[in-house]
Amino acid sequence: MASVSRLLPPAPPPATPLHRTLSTRSHLAIPRLRCHAASSASASSGAAVLERGGRAAEVALREFVTLDELRAAVRLRVRTFCEYAVDSVGAEDHRKALAEREFEALQDRISGRMINFQRVSCINGTVPLSQSLMTADELCSMCKFVEDGEERVVVGSLDLNQCLWLPNELTGKKPGVNEDSQTRAYLSNVCVAKELQKKGLGYALVDKSKKLAREWGITDLYVHVAINNIAGQKLYMKSGFVYEGEEPAWKARFLGRPRRLLLWLDMNKEPL
């Protein structure tokens, strides 16, 4: 489900190479949760519900409120996109450095200090630090923040970027050159905590971003997804995105990553 964008300059190489492996993950007792839309007032305020047996935890879906929440969202992204072999030397220091660089860059994008980004919002899904998550120790320790005296955990996150293009990514073709291209936007850094994937939380986050995009007057919404990320492709197509193009193989090799697909959503056809 994760869909990371290359918004930062290349990071310095770690002491040992990064590996796409789950060997660093401790054996967690993963809660059996299912996400669905909340009812009544909660739904209108942007919320979903994660259920576990007879218990339920409400997920707040919203734009970030505090810098502590923003930092927790960045830590979730680093945790999701960067995995290390169990014997990696300096992995924790490298993870912290990546999080600090992305935190500063994200603040620059949101504040308008980065060229090309007209408007950026970080949308998060957060839950109270409750018993339902206490077994996921690493998630709670890395992605925790405090708001109004309550401890909460960021369990999903994405960015909505109103801009013409994202660095090192395919550029959308719509709207055309003779139209107002400022109504184009991209989703990036889409991620859900591994313990809570395939529960509907990713779909709820994307749906929340579409509602905000409509408020901004966006007509064409794009997202990039790796060609080998089948789960991500299914998520976006379920959300209404369709294929527009794909990255050439030479560019993917040059950037050292899997090829990306560019998916497009016609916001004018989205139900109100």
Short mmCIF file of C-alpha atoms in Angstrom, two decimals:
data_model
loop_
_atom_site.label_atom_id
_atom_site.label_comp_id
_atom_site.label_asym_id
_atom_site.label_seq_id
_atom_site.Cartn_x
_atom_site.Cartn_y
_atom_site.Cartn_z
CA MET A 1 0.00 0.00 0.00
CA ALA A 2 2.90 2.29 0.60
CA SER A 3 3.63 4.75 -2.16
CA VAL A 4 6.66 6.89 -1.44
CA SER A 5 7.68 9.84 -3.59
CA ARG A 6 11.23 11.04 -4.19
CA LEU A 7 10.80 14.42 -2.54
CA LEU A 8 14.21 14.49 -0.88
CA PRO A 9 17.72 14.53 -2.29
CA PRO A 10 19.44 11.15 -2.10
CA ALA A 11 20.31 10.17 1.44
CA PRO A 12 23.89 9.36 2.40
CA PRO A 13 24.53 5.62 2.25
CA PRO A 14 24.01 3.77 5.54
CA ALA A 15 26.78 1.89 7.25
CA THR A 16 25.39 -1.29 5.71
CA PRO A 17 23.08 -1.57 2.71
CA LEU A 18 19.33 -1.29 3.14
CA HIS A 19 17.41 -4.47 2.53
CA ARG A 20 13.76 -5.00 1.75
CA THR A 21 13.32 -7.54 4.47
CA LEU A 22 11.07 -8.14 7.42
CA SER A 23 13.85 -9.63 9.49
CA THR A 24 14.11 -6.51 11.66
CA ARG A 25 10.50 -6.77 12.80
CA SER A 26 9.93 -8.27 16.22
CA HIS A 27 7.14 -10.82 16.50
CA LEU A 28 4.18 -8.65 17.39
CA ALA A 29 0.75 -9.78 18.46
CA ILE A 30 -1.12 -8.02 15.67
CA PRO A 31 -4.64 -6.92 16.59
CA ARG A 32 -7.39 -8.22 14.31
CA LEU A 33 -8.93 -4.92 13.31
CA ARG A 34 -11.23 -3.88 10.49
CA CYS A 35 -11.76 -0.31 9.33
CA HIS A 36 -15.11 1.08 8.23
CA ALA A 37 -16.74 4.48 8.00
CA ALA A 38 -18.00 5.98 11.22
CA SER A 39 -21.62 7.00 11.52
CA SER A 40 -23.43 10.25 12.31
CA ALA A 41 -21.33 13.18 13.53
CA SER A 42 -18.07 11.22 13.53
CA ALA A 43 -18.32 10.56 9.81
CA SER A 44 -18.88 14.21 8.99
CA SER A 45 -15.82 15.19 11.02
CA GLY A 46 -13.64 12.66 9.21
CA ALA A 47 -13.38 9.41 11.12
CA ALA A 48 -13.36 5.68 10.65
CA VAL A 49 -13.59 2.80 13.08
CA LEU A 50 -11.13 -0.04 13.66
CA GLU A 51 -12.93 -2.99 15.17
CA ARG A 52 -11.47 -5.85 17.18
CA GLY A 53 -13.99 -8.41 18.27
CA GLY A 54 -16.50 -6.53 20.38
CA ARG A 55 -14.22 -3.51 20.88
CA ALA A 56 -13.74 -0.58 18.54
CA ALA A 57 -11.21 2.24 18.25
CA GLU A 58 -12.12 5.37 16.33
CA VAL A 59 -9.55 6.53 13.79
CA ALA A 60 -9.42 10.31 13.39
CA LEU A 61 -8.83 11.15 9.71
CA ARG A 62 -7.73 14.77 9.41
CA GLU A 63 -5.08 17.24 8.40
CA PHE A 64 -2.26 17.37 10.92
CA VAL A 65 -2.81 19.65 13.90
CA THR A 66 0.51 19.87 15.76
CA LEU A 67 4.18 19.60 14.85
CA ASP A 68 4.45 16.62 17.20
CA GLU A 69 1.81 14.84 15.11
CA LEU A 70 3.67 15.80 11.92
CA ARG A 71 6.89 14.38 13.31
CA ALA A 72 5.11 11.15 14.30
CA ALA A 73 3.74 10.87 10.74
CA VAL A 74 7.24 11.22 9.33
CA ARG A 75 8.51 8.49 11.65
CA LEU A 76 5.73 6.19 10.39
CA ARG A 77 6.85 6.83 6.80
CA VAL A 78 10.48 6.04 7.57
CA ARG A 79 9.38 2.91 9.42
CA THR A 80 7.24 1.83 6.45
CA PHE A 81 9.55 2.66 3.56
CA CYS A 82 12.97 1.84 5.07
CA GLU A 83 13.72 -1.60 6.42
CA TYR A 84 17.09 -2.89 7.56
CA ALA A 85 18.72 -6.27 7.91
CA VAL A 86 18.84 -7.44 11.49
CA ASP A 87 22.63 -7.12 11.59
CA SER A 88 22.74 -3.61 10.07
CA VAL A 89 25.20 -1.33 11.85
CA GLY A 90 23.97 2.19 12.60
CA ALA A 91 20.44 1.48 11.34
CA GLU A 92 18.77 3.43 14.14
CA ASP A 93 20.98 6.49 13.60
CA HIS A 94 20.30 6.38 9.86
CA ARG A 95 16.55 6.06 10.47
CA LYS A 96 16.60 9.10 12.77
CA ALA A 97 18.59 11.13 10.23
CA LEU A 98 16.11 10.28 7.47
CA ALA A 99 13.19 11.25 9.69
CA GLU A 100 14.76 14.59 10.57
CA ARG A 101 15.49 15.44 6.92
CA GLU A 102 11.97 14.53 5.80
CA PHE A 103 10.43 16.44 8.72
CA GLU A 104 12.26 19.61 7.69
CA ALA A 105 11.45 19.10 4.00
CA LEU A 106 7.78 18.45 4.74
CA GLN A 107 7.58 21.66 6.77
CA ASP A 108 9.13 23.52 3.82
CA ARG A 109 6.53 22.10 1.44
CA ILE A 110 3.61 22.85 3.74
CA SER A 111 4.80 26.40 4.44
CA GLY A 112 5.26 27.16 0.73
CA ARG A 113 9.03 27.58 0.93
CA MET A 114 9.67 24.90 -1.70
CA ILE A 115 9.38 25.90 -5.37
CA ASN A 116 6.49 24.43 -7.39
CA PHE A 117 4.37 23.42 -4.39
CA GLN A 118 1.38 25.74 -4.30
CA ARG A 119 -0.32 24.00 -1.39
CA VAL A 120 0.49 20.85 0.61
CA SER A 121 -1.40 19.09 3.37
CA CYS A 122 -0.41 16.11 5.49
CA ILE A 123 -3.44 13.92 6.23
CA ASN A 124 -3.15 11.40 9.04
CA GLY A 125 -5.13 8.60 10.60
CA THR A 126 -4.58 8.54 14.36
CA VAL A 127 -5.92 6.40 17.20
CA PRO A 128 -5.71 6.66 20.99
CA LEU A 129 -2.88 4.69 22.55
CA SER A 130 -5.23 2.01 23.79
CA GLN A 131 -4.97 -1.61 24.80
CA SER A 132 -5.77 -2.65 21.21
CA LEU A 133 -2.39 -1.34 20.10
CA MET A 134 -0.28 -2.01 23.17
CA THR A 135 1.08 -5.23 21.67
CA ALA A 136 2.64 -3.32 18.76
CA ASP A 137 5.44 -1.89 20.89
CA GLU A 138 7.63 -0.53 18.08
CA LEU A 139 4.73 1.21 16.35
CA CYS A 140 3.59 2.83 19.58
CA SER A 141 7.06 4.00 20.58
CA MET A 142 8.02 5.40 17.15
CA CYS A 143 4.75 6.98 16.02
CA LYS A 144 3.32 8.29 19.30
CA PHE A 145 2.48 11.92 20.04
CA VAL A 146 0.58 13.78 22.74
CA GLU A 147 -2.37 16.07 22.06
CA ASP A 148 -4.36 17.79 24.82
CA GLY A 149 -2.89 15.41 27.35
CA GLU A 150 -3.91 12.30 25.38
CA GLU A 151 -1.40 9.89 23.88
CA ARG A 152 -2.22 9.00 20.27
CA VAL A 153 -0.49 7.00 17.53
CA VAL A 154 -0.26 7.83 13.81
CA VAL A 155 -1.26 4.63 11.99
CA GLY A 156 -1.66 6.01 8.44
CA SER A 157 -0.50 9.05 6.52
CA LEU A 158 -0.30 10.71 3.10
CA ASP A 159 0.41 14.09 1.51
CA LEU A 160 -1.87 15.98 -0.86
CA ASN A 161 0.27 18.21 -3.09
CA GLN A 162 -1.23 20.92 -5.29
CA CYS A 163 1.55 21.36 -7.84
CA LEU A 164 2.48 20.84 -11.49
CA TRP A 165 4.85 17.94 -10.83
CA LEU A 166 6.69 16.00 -8.16
CA PRO A 167 10.50 15.77 -8.34
CA ASN A 168 11.79 12.64 -10.12
CA GLU A 169 8.26 11.51 -10.98
CA LEU A 170 6.13 11.33 -14.11
CA THR A 171 4.13 14.49 -14.76
CA GLY A 172 0.39 14.31 -15.26
CA LYS A 173 -1.06 15.33 -18.62
CA LYS A 174 -4.29 16.81 -17.31
CA PRO A 175 -5.54 19.43 -17.35
CA GLY A 176 -4.13 20.35 -20.75
CA VAL A 177 -1.62 23.12 -21.48
CA ASN A 178 -4.40 25.53 -22.42
CA GLU A 179 -6.24 24.95 -19.17
CA ASP A 180 -5.56 25.91 -15.57
CA SER A 181 -2.87 23.43 -14.57
CA GLN A 182 -3.02 24.74 -10.98
CA THR A 183 -6.03 22.47 -10.51
CA ARG A 184 -3.72 19.44 -10.67
CA ALA A 185 -2.65 17.63 -7.51
CA TYR A 186 -0.71 14.52 -6.50
CA LEU A 187 -0.89 12.11 -3.60
CA SER A 188 2.46 11.06 -2.16
CA ASN A 189 3.98 9.22 0.79
CA VAL A 190 0.88 7.06 1.17
CA CYS A 191 1.44 4.55 3.97
CA VAL A 192 -0.35 2.52 6.61
CA ALA A 193 1.32 0.83 9.57
CA LYS A 194 2.18 -2.75 8.63
CA GLU A 195 0.22 -4.08 11.59
CA LEU A 196 -2.97 -2.48 10.24
CA GLN A 197 -2.72 -2.95 6.50
CA LYS A 198 -5.55 -4.58 4.51
CA LYS A 199 -8.11 -3.31 7.00
CA GLY A 200 -9.58 -0.49 4.87
CA LEU A 201 -7.54 2.32 6.45
CA GLY A 202 -5.68 3.13 3.21
CA TYR A 203 -8.97 3.49 1.34
CA ALA A 204 -10.31 5.78 4.08
CA LEU A 205 -7.21 7.99 3.88
CA VAL A 206 -7.47 8.31 0.10
CA ASP A 207 -11.17 9.10 0.40
CA LYS A 208 -10.38 11.85 2.92
CA SER A 209 -7.76 13.29 0.55
CA LYS A 210 -10.30 13.38 -2.30
CA LYS A 211 -12.68 15.41 -0.16
CA LEU A 212 -9.95 17.91 0.66
CA ALA A 213 -8.88 18.05 -3.01
CA ARG A 214 -12.45 18.99 -3.94
CA GLU A 215 -12.37 21.80 -1.39
CA TRP A 216 -9.19 23.08 -3.05
CA GLY A 217 -10.83 23.07 -6.47
CA ILE A 218 -8.70 20.20 -7.80
CA THR A 219 -9.98 18.73 -11.08
CA ASP A 220 -7.25 16.14 -11.74
CA LEU A 221 -5.72 14.02 -8.99
CA TYR A 222 -2.68 11.80 -9.58
CA VAL A 223 -0.76 9.17 -7.68
CA HIS A 224 2.41 7.21 -8.48
CA VAL A 225 2.68 3.55 -7.55
CA ALA A 226 5.44 0.99 -8.08
CA ILE A 227 4.72 -1.47 -10.86
CA ASN A 228 5.30 -4.37 -8.43
CA ASN A 229 3.02 -2.90 -5.73
CA ILE A 230 -0.10 -4.86 -6.62
CA ALA A 231 -1.87 -4.08 -3.34
CA GLY A 232 -1.34 -0.35 -3.91
CA GLN A 233 -2.64 -0.55 -7.47
CA LYS A 234 -5.78 -2.34 -6.30
CA LEU A 235 -6.33 0.30 -3.62
CA TYR A 236 -6.09 3.21 -6.05
CA MET A 237 -8.22 1.58 -8.73
CA LYS A 238 -10.85 0.80 -6.10
CA SER A 239 -10.71 4.51 -5.28
CA GLY A 240 -11.45 5.41 -8.91
CA PHE A 241 -7.95 5.98 -10.35
CA VAL A 242 -7.16 4.77 -13.87
CA TYR A 243 -3.90 4.14 -15.73
CA GLU A 244 -2.35 7.13 -17.56
CA GLY A 245 1.30 6.21 -18.11
CA GLU A 246 4.40 4.50 -16.79
CA GLU A 247 8.01 5.35 -16.14
CA PRO A 248 10.58 4.23 -18.72
CA ALA A 249 12.86 1.43 -17.59
CA TRP A 250 16.04 3.51 -18.02
CA LYS A 251 14.78 6.16 -15.58
CA ALA A 252 13.88 3.58 -12.97
CA ARG A 253 17.35 2.01 -13.29
CA PHE A 254 18.98 5.43 -13.01
CA LEU A 255 17.02 6.20 -9.83
CA GLY A 256 17.59 2.68 -8.46
CA ARG A 257 13.96 1.79 -7.89
CA PRO A 258 11.10 -0.24 -9.41
CA ARG A 259 9.29 1.39 -12.32
CA ARG A 260 6.35 3.61 -11.42
CA LEU A 261 2.86 3.75 -12.86
CA LEU A 262 1.06 7.08 -13.06
CA LEU A 263 -2.64 6.82 -12.16
CA TRP A 264 -5.23 9.55 -12.71
CA LEU A 265 -8.57 10.39 -11.11
CA ASP A 266 -11.10 12.71 -12.78
CA MET A 267 -12.39 14.68 -9.80
CA ASN A 268 -15.25 16.07 -11.90
CA LYS A 269 -16.75 12.58 -11.99
CA GLU A 270 -16.43 11.97 -8.27
CA PRO A 271 -19.77 11.93 -6.40
CA LEU A 272 -20.36 14.87 -4.09
#
